[in-house]
XYZ file of C-alpha atoms in Angstrom:
657
model
C -10.485 15.901 -22.055
C -8.670 17.011 -18.927
C -5.035 15.961 -18.520
C -3.284 14.698 -15.417
C -1.331 17.944 -15.047
C -4.536 20.009 -14.842
C -5.976 17.654 -12.220
C -2.879 18.188 -10.073
C -3.475 21.932 -10.455
C -6.805 21.518 -8.596
C -4.746 20.483 -5.564
C -1.938 22.988 -5.994
C -4.226 26.027 -6.313
C -5.537 25.993 -2.698
C -2.101 24.807 -1.543
C -0.567 27.808 -3.307
C -3.054 30.197 -1.715
C -2.114 28.709 1.680
C 1.566 29.480 1.050
C 0.779 32.962 -0.277
C -1.573 33.931 2.568
C 0.350 32.286 5.391
C 3.986 32.755 4.427
C 3.944 35.977 2.392
C 0.919 38.189 3.090
C 0.577 37.541 6.837
C 4.241 38.065 7.876
C 5.167 40.822 5.401
C 1.974 42.549 4.198
C -0.501 42.039 7.055
C -1.764 45.611 6.707
C -3.101 44.445 3.349
C -4.578 41.216 4.756
C -7.647 41.627 2.545
C -5.421 40.345 -0.267
C -5.446 36.917 1.388
C -9.190 36.711 0.839
C -8.909 37.712 -2.807
C -6.097 35.201 -3.448
C -8.025 32.355 -1.806
C -11.290 33.120 -3.570
C -9.614 33.309 -6.982
C -7.600 30.122 -6.382
C -10.593 28.075 -5.265
C -12.760 29.588 -7.992
C -10.306 28.357 -10.630
C -10.129 25.001 -8.819
C -13.929 24.755 -9.085
C -13.793 25.454 -12.824
C -11.156 22.740 -13.258
C -13.233 20.355 -11.113
C -16.223 20.872 -13.400
C -13.931 20.179 -16.351
C -12.730 17.007 -14.662
C -16.327 15.919 -14.035
C -17.204 16.544 -17.677
C -14.158 14.543 -18.794
C -15.105 11.559 -16.621
C -18.669 11.704 -17.968
C -17.412 11.740 -21.557
C -15.061 8.822 -20.807
C -17.944 6.810 -19.251
C -16.128 6.737 -15.937
C -12.972 5.218 -17.406
C -10.345 7.957 -17.139
C -7.091 6.472 -15.851
C -3.757 8.057 -14.994
C -0.558 6.117 -14.354
C 0.831 6.109 -10.819
C 4.480 6.793 -10.029
C 6.877 5.212 -7.581
C 7.111 7.159 -4.331
C 8.885 4.929 -1.799
C 10.399 1.477 -1.964
C 10.906 -0.452 1.271
C 12.211 -3.949 0.670
C 9.801 -5.661 -1.665
C 7.086 -3.075 -0.958
C 6.624 -0.311 -3.521
C 4.459 2.653 -2.534
C 3.093 4.681 -5.410
C 1.613 8.157 -5.692
C -0.894 9.364 -8.256
C -4.422 10.434 -9.079
C -7.563 8.327 -8.960
C -10.164 10.158 -11.043
C -13.344 8.109 -11.106
C -17.022 9.137 -10.849
C -16.896 9.316 -7.040
C -13.807 11.547 -7.151
C -15.307 13.799 -9.831
C -18.524 14.353 -7.861
C -16.676 15.034 -4.605
C -14.286 17.504 -6.262
C -17.203 19.648 -7.439
C -18.896 19.481 -4.021
C -15.768 20.388 -2.040
C -14.519 23.204 -4.265
C -18.027 24.555 -4.899
C -19.054 24.762 -1.249
C -15.590 25.982 -0.261
C -15.774 28.842 -2.771
C -19.115 30.047 -1.420
C -17.842 29.797 2.164
C -14.719 31.821 1.301
C -16.822 34.554 -0.316
C -19.114 34.627 2.724
C -16.060 34.782 5.020
C -14.932 38.036 3.418
C -17.862 39.719 5.133
C -18.065 37.610 8.285
C -14.355 37.877 9.188
C -13.964 41.526 8.169
C -11.921 43.381 10.750
C -10.606 40.270 12.483
C -6.886 40.674 13.297
C -6.258 37.098 12.131
C -7.861 37.640 8.721
C -4.845 36.485 6.648
C -4.171 33.568 9.010
C -7.809 32.518 8.689
C -7.646 32.335 4.900
C -4.316 30.476 5.083
C -5.869 27.814 7.319
C -8.989 27.569 5.132
C -6.839 27.107 2.031
C -4.842 24.343 3.713
C -8.092 22.692 4.828
C -9.486 22.714 1.301
C -6.192 21.491 -0.179
C -6.056 18.614 2.313
C -9.570 17.486 1.404
C -8.875 17.760 -2.324
C -5.675 15.737 -1.900
C -7.564 13.066 0.029
C -10.204 12.792 -2.698
C -7.626 12.495 -5.476
C -5.395 9.933 -3.720
C -4.713 6.774 -5.702
C -2.786 4.971 -2.951
C -3.941 4.176 0.588
C -0.697 5.547 2.121
C -1.123 8.768 0.134
C -4.763 8.777 1.277
C -3.725 8.493 4.932
C -1.255 11.388 4.645
C -3.997 13.757 3.482
C -6.419 12.172 5.968
C -4.159 13.321 8.810
C -3.671 16.723 7.170
C -7.455 17.174 7.264
C -7.341 16.483 11.008
C -4.448 18.894 11.559
C -6.192 21.632 9.529
C -9.403 21.198 11.509
C -7.403 21.593 14.736
C -6.052 24.931 13.525
C -9.478 26.193 12.433
C -11.508 25.024 15.446
C -8.943 26.680 17.706
C -8.625 29.752 15.467
C -9.572 32.080 18.360
C -6.959 30.394 20.527
C -7.109 33.120 23.161
C -10.479 31.657 24.219
C -9.971 28.679 26.566
C -13.124 27.022 25.202
C -11.803 27.188 21.611
C -8.400 25.784 22.568
C -10.067 22.963 24.512
C -12.441 22.171 21.618
C -9.546 22.008 19.144
C -7.598 19.615 21.359
C -10.682 17.500 21.952
C -11.397 17.211 18.215
C -7.795 16.274 17.467
C -7.503 13.660 20.226
C -10.909 12.002 19.752
C -10.474 11.636 16.002
C -7.003 10.117 16.617
C -8.729 7.240 18.425
C -10.611 6.326 15.262
C -7.536 6.962 13.130
C -5.635 4.336 15.138
C -8.071 1.679 13.888
C -7.629 2.943 10.333
C -3.843 2.783 10.770
C -4.017 -0.823 11.971
C -5.981 -1.754 8.842
C -3.362 -0.032 6.679
C -0.544 -1.857 8.487
C -2.211 -5.198 7.785
C -2.410 -4.286 4.105
C 1.241 -3.220 4.132
C 2.525 -6.440 5.707
C 0.371 -8.607 3.454
C 0.682 -6.563 0.278
C 2.355 -9.370 -1.632
C -0.714 -11.574 -1.208
C -3.361 -9.495 -2.928
C -2.279 -5.950 -3.824
C 0.642 -6.442 -6.143
C 2.874 -4.571 -3.690
C 1.412 -1.243 -4.714
C -1.299 -0.601 -2.135
C -3.230 1.250 -4.820
C -6.879 1.780 -3.947
C -8.170 0.273 -7.196
C -6.041 -2.809 -6.597
C -7.163 -3.206 -2.989
C -10.859 -2.844 -3.782
C -10.740 -5.300 -6.676
C -8.195 -7.908 -5.581
C -9.100 -8.113 -1.909
C -12.524 -9.693 -2.586
C -10.881 -11.906 -5.215
C -8.343 -13.068 -2.621
C -11.234 -14.139 -0.384
C -12.818 -16.146 -3.188
C -9.467 -17.777 -3.943
C -9.012 -18.760 -0.303
C -5.865 -16.657 0.161
C -7.453 -14.854 3.120
C -10.468 -15.606 5.318
C -13.707 -13.661 5.634
C -12.809 -12.751 9.222
C -9.711 -10.938 7.954
C -11.666 -8.699 5.596
C -14.148 -8.068 8.427
C -11.436 -6.769 10.739
C -9.802 -4.729 7.973
C -13.164 -3.180 7.064
C -13.965 -2.433 10.722
C -10.539 -0.815 11.131
C -11.271 1.442 8.175
C -14.722 2.149 9.604
C -13.153 3.179 12.928
C -11.440 6.038 11.101
C -14.770 7.010 9.542
C -16.480 6.942 12.949
C -13.966 9.452 14.288
C -14.037 11.889 11.371
C -17.814 11.697 10.828
C -18.713 11.941 14.518
C -20.584 8.655 14.765
C -21.255 6.858 18.040
C -19.286 6.599 20.275
C -16.737 9.157 18.952
C -19.256 11.953 18.380
C -18.429 14.144 21.369
C -15.930 16.395 19.584
C -18.271 17.614 16.861
C -20.665 19.829 18.895
C -17.695 21.451 20.661
C -16.114 22.204 17.276
C -18.621 25.078 17.048
C -16.053 27.213 18.900
C -14.452 28.000 15.557
C -15.743 30.786 13.266
C -19.132 29.987 11.717
C -17.799 29.690 8.125
C -15.378 27.065 9.443
C -18.302 25.144 10.908
C -20.086 25.370 7.562
C -17.107 23.946 5.680
C -16.372 21.219 8.242
C -19.979 20.091 8.447
C -20.943 20.430 4.814
C -18.168 19.305 2.536
C -14.860 18.510 4.208
C -13.913 16.826 7.454
C -17.114 15.040 8.417
C -17.802 14.133 4.789
C -14.355 12.507 4.687
C -15.600 9.654 6.887
C -18.465 8.822 4.549
C -16.132 9.173 1.574
C -13.693 6.731 3.222
C -16.341 4.009 3.568
C -17.588 4.697 0.036
C -14.054 4.541 -1.376
C -13.420 1.102 0.137
C -17.013 -0.080 -0.240
C -16.103 -3.363 -2.016
C -14.233 -4.448 1.142
C -17.322 -3.821 3.254
C -19.534 -5.665 0.772
C -17.310 -8.736 1.234
C -18.266 -8.912 4.941
C -21.861 -9.139 6.180
C -20.709 -8.342 9.715
C -19.024 -5.136 8.584
C -22.078 -4.044 6.566
C -24.446 -4.700 9.477
C -22.136 -2.806 11.844
C -22.089 0.240 9.573
C -25.892 0.133 9.199
C -26.627 -0.222 12.928
C -24.178 2.470 14.048
C -25.511 4.785 11.343
C -29.170 4.208 12.235
C -28.656 4.543 15.988
C -26.520 7.659 15.507
C -29.215 9.267 13.333
C -31.788 9.008 16.150
C -29.333 9.560 19.012
C -27.978 12.861 17.657
C -31.427 14.079 16.612
C -32.686 13.595 20.174
C -30.033 15.959 21.575
C -30.938 18.573 18.969
C -34.487 18.632 20.382
C -33.447 20.596 23.474
C -30.245 22.440 22.502
C -30.513 26.237 22.661
C -27.325 27.161 20.789
C -28.251 27.393 17.100
C -24.861 26.113 15.924
C -25.018 23.141 18.306
C -28.440 22.223 16.946
C -26.941 22.221 13.460
C -23.947 20.204 14.723
C -26.227 17.486 16.120
C -28.125 17.668 12.856
C -24.903 16.971 10.958
C -24.150 13.925 13.104
C -27.695 12.675 12.479
C -27.523 13.192 8.709
C -24.139 11.478 8.531
C -25.817 8.615 10.356
C -28.296 8.499 7.468
C -25.423 8.187 5.011
C -23.758 5.424 7.018
C -27.121 3.673 7.294
C -27.405 3.786 3.506
C -23.914 2.378 2.971
C -24.613 -0.372 5.495
C -27.675 -1.615 3.581
C -25.824 -1.464 0.273
C -27.398 1.795 -0.951
C -24.105 3.183 -2.239
C -25.526 5.704 -4.704
C -28.179 6.887 -2.221
C -25.481 7.618 0.381
C -23.422 9.682 -2.068
C -26.604 11.378 -3.315
C -27.460 12.438 0.234
C -23.859 13.554 0.817
C -24.239 15.747 -2.272
C -27.547 17.355 -1.269
C -26.528 17.640 2.386
C -23.479 19.698 1.441
C -25.690 22.463 0.047
C -28.471 22.697 2.613
C -26.153 22.236 5.593
C -23.733 24.923 4.346
C -26.788 27.145 3.822
C -28.022 26.585 7.380
C -24.631 27.219 8.980
C -24.023 30.374 6.970
C -27.556 31.476 7.854
C -26.762 30.989 11.547
C -23.657 33.104 11.018
C -25.787 35.910 9.580
C -28.083 35.664 12.590
C -25.084 35.901 14.924
C -23.756 38.843 12.897
C -27.022 40.671 13.609
C -27.741 39.623 17.210
C -24.261 39.041 18.690
C -25.291 35.687 20.169
C -25.879 32.077 19.154
C -28.410 31.428 21.928
C -31.882 31.151 20.394
C -33.521 32.126 23.691
C -32.339 35.693 23.050
C -33.309 35.940 19.404
C -36.800 36.093 17.913
C -38.502 38.514 15.545
C -35.694 38.390 12.966
C -38.087 37.548 10.131
C -39.003 41.225 9.887
C -35.471 42.663 9.873
C -33.593 39.883 8.055
C -35.895 38.809 5.197
C -33.177 37.334 2.953
C -31.625 35.304 5.765
C -35.089 34.194 6.878
C -36.214 32.968 3.452
C -32.974 31.143 2.692
C -32.829 29.570 6.165
C -36.411 28.275 5.837
C -35.498 26.753 2.459
C -32.561 24.955 4.115
C -34.809 23.757 6.955
C -37.452 22.460 4.522
C -34.758 20.665 2.512
C -33.190 18.892 5.481
C -36.673 17.981 6.727
C -37.295 16.197 3.421
C -40.208 18.284 2.131
C -41.190 17.866 -1.528
C -39.749 18.958 -3.948
C -36.571 20.192 -2.263
C -33.226 18.408 -2.563
C -33.340 16.614 0.775
C -36.645 14.957 -0.113
C -35.200 12.996 -3.022
C -32.011 11.756 -1.364
C -33.663 10.876 1.955
C -36.487 8.998 0.243
C -33.954 6.999 -1.763
C -32.179 5.925 1.433
C -35.418 4.884 3.141
C -36.643 3.043 0.034
C -33.364 1.104 -0.229
C -33.445 0.212 3.471
C -37.052 -1.012 3.183
C -36.377 -3.029 0.049
C -33.188 -4.653 1.372
C -33.490 -8.165 2.787
C -32.503 -8.823 6.380
C -33.615 -7.882 9.879
C -30.946 -5.205 10.282
C -32.274 -3.289 7.266
C -35.779 -3.293 8.695
C -34.556 -2.032 12.066
C -32.568 0.839 10.571
C -35.502 1.696 8.285
C -37.703 2.421 11.305
C -34.847 4.314 12.953
C -34.598 6.410 9.798
C -38.313 7.183 9.881
C -38.067 8.250 13.533
C -35.196 10.563 12.627
C -37.335 12.135 9.865
C -39.931 13.298 12.406
C -37.308 14.494 14.882
C -35.343 16.375 12.204
C -38.398 18.307 11.015
C -39.346 19.146 14.614
C -35.980 20.457 15.822
C -35.240 22.381 12.608
C -38.510 24.286 12.747
C -38.079 24.742 16.467
C -34.981 26.694 15.389
C -36.967 28.627 12.771
C -39.736 29.665 15.173
C -37.415 30.499 18.080
C -35.039 32.520 15.875
C -37.276 34.280 13.401
C -40.752 34.176 14.978
C -42.289 36.262 17.756
C -40.585 39.377 19.073
C -36.920 40.160 19.448
C -35.587 39.176 22.896
C -32.474 41.316 23.202
C -29.669 39.370 21.565
C -26.202 39.740 23.064
C -27.374 42.609 25.259
C -29.724 40.241 27.102
C -27.521 37.127 26.981
C -25.290 37.036 30.077
C -22.988 34.453 28.511
C -22.822 35.896 24.995
C -19.529 35.401 23.211
C -20.294 37.927 20.585
C -18.723 38.132 17.191
C -16.844 41.334 16.519
C -17.690 44.261 18.789
C -20.641 42.500 20.359
C -23.170 45.121 19.368
C -26.638 44.245 18.120
C -27.180 45.156 14.451
C -30.722 44.158 13.513
C -30.348 44.156 9.753
C -29.666 41.695 6.997
C -26.065 40.798 6.317
C -24.110 42.648 3.612
C -24.324 41.471 0.003
C -21.053 39.535 0.201
C -22.731 37.297 2.807
C -26.229 37.203 1.290
C -25.185 36.169 -2.246
C -23.713 32.797 -1.111
C -26.931 32.188 0.832
C -29.000 32.730 -2.314
C -26.793 30.411 -4.407
C -26.936 27.668 -1.762
C -30.695 28.119 -1.373
C -31.154 27.622 -5.101
C -29.065 24.441 -4.933
C -31.053 23.237 -1.911
C -34.213 23.547 -4.010
C -33.209 22.031 -7.359
C -30.094 19.890 -6.741
C -32.032 16.793 -5.761
C -34.323 16.451 -8.750
C -31.937 17.794 -11.385
C -28.892 15.740 -10.360
C -30.671 12.408 -9.938
C -34.049 12.844 -11.667
C -36.767 10.214 -11.442
C -37.839 11.008 -15.029
C -35.888 11.613 -18.205
C -35.237 15.358 -18.547
C -33.602 15.134 -21.974
C -30.182 16.632 -21.306
C -30.211 14.900 -17.916
C -31.198 11.218 -18.197
C -33.219 9.419 -15.549
C -31.229 8.533 -12.408
C -28.141 10.184 -13.893
C -26.110 10.317 -10.676
C -26.740 6.669 -9.812
C -25.896 5.517 -13.326
C -22.771 7.657 -13.337
C -21.531 6.317 -9.984
C -22.118 2.796 -11.300
C -19.390 3.392 -13.892
C -16.772 3.465 -11.119
C -15.351 0.816 -8.801
C -18.741 -0.137 -7.312
C -21.669 -1.838 -9.025
C -24.778 0.256 -8.417
C -28.393 -0.858 -8.702
C -30.807 1.578 -10.309
C -33.013 3.043 -7.585
C -36.787 3.118 -7.783
C -38.958 5.886 -6.393
C -41.302 4.493 -3.715
C -44.442 6.623 -3.498
C -45.713 4.925 -0.338
C -42.506 5.510 1.610
C -42.241 9.055 0.271
C -45.808 9.725 1.465
C -45.169 8.310 4.939
C -41.872 10.192 5.263
C -43.461 13.463 4.134
C -46.379 13.019 6.534
C -43.989 12.485 9.446
C -41.985 15.554 8.450
C -45.121 17.713 8.228
C -46.252 16.381 11.600
C -42.903 17.398 13.108
C -43.214 20.904 11.621
C -46.784 21.206 12.911
C -45.785 20.160 16.431
C -42.917 22.676 16.427
C -45.362 25.399 15.330
C -47.796 24.574 18.130
C -45.093 24.463 20.816
C -42.885 27.378 19.765
C -45.125 29.734 17.798
C -48.843 29.343 18.354
C -48.738 28.308 22.026
C -45.278 28.945 23.438
C -46.257 27.939 26.939
C -46.795 24.348 25.737
C -43.033 23.843 25.302
C -42.454 24.822 28.930
C -45.230 22.502 30.136
C -43.822 19.587 28.143
C -40.347 20.341 29.476
C -41.661 20.258 33.028
C -43.539 17.001 32.386
C -40.480 15.339 30.857
C -37.900 16.927 33.154
C -35.745 13.784 33.729
C -35.563 13.029 30.004
C -34.900 16.681 29.195
C -32.078 16.751 31.755
C -30.606 13.625 30.153
C -30.670 15.266 26.723
C -29.300 18.598 27.983
C -26.377 16.691 29.476
C -25.855 14.826 26.179
C -26.495 11.438 27.793
C -23.517 12.172 30.096
C -21.064 10.934 27.478
C -18.567 13.704 28.239
C -18.734 12.958 31.969
C -18.286 9.247 31.325
C -15.229 9.833 29.146
C -13.761 12.320 31.633
C -14.369 10.312 34.821
C -13.887 6.751 33.632
C -11.973 6.717 30.352
C -9.607 9.652 30.976
C -9.141 9.666 34.759
C -9.576 6.017 35.730
C -8.651 4.095 32.566
C -5.935 6.378 31.215
C -4.497 8.204 34.217
C -5.361 5.531 36.777
C -4.503 2.325 34.890
C -2.557 2.979 31.699
C -0.553 5.982 32.894
C -0.134 4.336 36.325
C 1.221 1.162 34.763
C 3.554 3.114 32.479
C 4.789 5.142 35.460
C 5.477 1.913 37.390
C 7.190 0.365 34.369
C 9.340 3.474 33.958
C 10.421 3.485 37.596
C 10.655 -0.257 38.223
C 11.890 -1.572 34.874
C 13.610 1.257 33.010
C 15.053 3.035 36.041
C 15.677 -0.344 37.725
C 17.676 -1.554 34.739
C 19.683 1.660 34.720
C 20.385 1.345 38.459
C 21.400 -2.315 38.006
C 23.805 -1.448 35.208
C 25.290 1.299 37.353
C 25.628 -1.031 40.341
C 27.302 -3.719 38.242
C 29.595 -1.159 36.646
C 30.728 0.101 40.029
C 31.158 -3.303 41.713
C 32.483 -5.387 38.783
C 34.972 -2.660 38.146
C 36.085 -2.860 41.758
C 36.503 -6.630 41.601
C 38.507 -6.392 38.398
C 40.638 -3.711 39.949
C 41.711 -6.192 42.633
C 42.826 -8.584 39.879
C 45.298 -6.026 38.605
C 48.195 -7.063 40.866
C 51.093 -6.137 38.612
C 52.603 -9.606 38.991
C 53.546 -11.035 35.599
C 53.564 -14.639 36.807
C 49.952 -14.335 37.908
C 48.897 -13.053 34.492
C 50.768 -15.992 32.893
C 48.917 -18.538 35.037
C 45.528 -17.029 34.139
C 46.444 -16.924 30.435
C 47.570 -20.577 30.485
C 44.349 -21.653 32.145
C 42.413 -19.795 29.458
C 44.302 -21.542 26.655
C 43.720 -24.947 28.257
C 40.006 -24.169 28.585
C 39.735 -23.222 24.889
C 41.562 -26.411 23.830
C 39.307 -28.518 26.025
C 36.148 -26.973 24.571
C 37.494 -27.504 21.035
C 38.135 -31.232 21.564
C 34.892 -31.746 23.483
C 32.588 -30.192 20.894
C 34.501 -31.309 17.806
């Protein structure tokens, strides 16, 4: 059985590699920067081993493995604690984060080779991983928020890693600012909990206490349903920002300016997954409010279709995958909104593997061609067989093709949405089905444009190529250090779905193991049931999407151009991302912020603050002058004034006695 000290080590290992790489190797031994990679890989590898041990311990304890919290801060009657919350959700997420992070770090050793910021890169990646691990382990909502903001700060550093590029610096700032908007809602929810802690949280603000006593406080009439609705929506605002859901999605496609392994980690297992984890962690609060649940479901369902539509026309392979991430996160939010808690976490688990696989595959393609623009790729199937096979496996998995991992988790979400009572569930079910078709189409559009046909020149033909490394075209598979992680992730993308949450008893792995295991935590979970009819419909739609992509981008390439010409207005709308960026820039930033808010603050500064200062100065100058005239030097005058003052005091005393 794992002890508390060893669980803390899971956090301190990547934190230690951050200190070693960033504060020792980079400033003093930068000529040996390769050591930073070795230190990070070893640290996260050991963290993965400890995470597996922690998972095994929670399984053996039937989900009941508790550690005492310790006092951190005391403010008045409020006591803020710090500690570890190790429940089934935490145990699963630890394995996902450390496992995917390890494979990404190994891959990075080849991808970032020769980069002058090699040691700095591994320092940032270590801090990113440590921040996510700390967030997962947090037992207190204040502790949770500290690591939540550290995740945002780490993502800023990594997205803007190539800070000499104006586009990377702008993308980093955009990600940081947009996610802060959502975080403000989360902060407001935390502040409500802080100021009302004595009512329902025993002054501790511990997550287990909040999730259990908050609903009880509603039943007891201590707080109203509207209160829990607003608290839940505040928490959800933070999730919207981090997970790139409508309307705070605009930062995520631009985050592709960072190195490709960074994109893989952000999109697969860390930052964007943090939003889903946040809603899952406080799921009992959402369950207490029908309005909050419906809001999560609708935003998730609409986001799934909305993001998928933009992926239909994007030509940058990483941007296609970014829109895909937003869409898949919408699936997870949809699941949480209809009460399918275990299905959402199941899809988060499978998504981590096939999305990391796809991003790392795109990095290998860029390594060979020098560009991310699919219009200048093609023919790579012949020269990059390992990348091609693994990428196709990832595409089949995300499309939900039997028997790959994505098939099982996506079917479970759709089955739960269909079986859930209420009009909202039915609406999001059909939105989910539409997203299935669109996902299969745009993913195999990527496959056929990148790997099919003949090679179209790569960076040498792309006038806007921002090539990795020296910018030369190297039409060959990536080195072994990059291929091995692809093979491991491809294997997981094939078997992880059925083996982790099997629909039949496999002996060592009981039926619906993951769902049953998650049900041992803070949330009651219903055992899912495999729906053959929905699985058949979903699979048929996915195959139809693949077939259409084949016809348009492989068999008859001219058909894609004809359709684009026929749907030119709609295509223009999608290429411009529904003009969200323009709307934010022209109306929210320039008119609302600079025109109204900043204008008002400027007026207030000049009229009120400066006016008050000028008034004080005026009074100081003039009152001082008046008082100076009173200083006559005549003692009899001072005596008269003093006598009048004494008489006034005596009069007031007798009058108010």
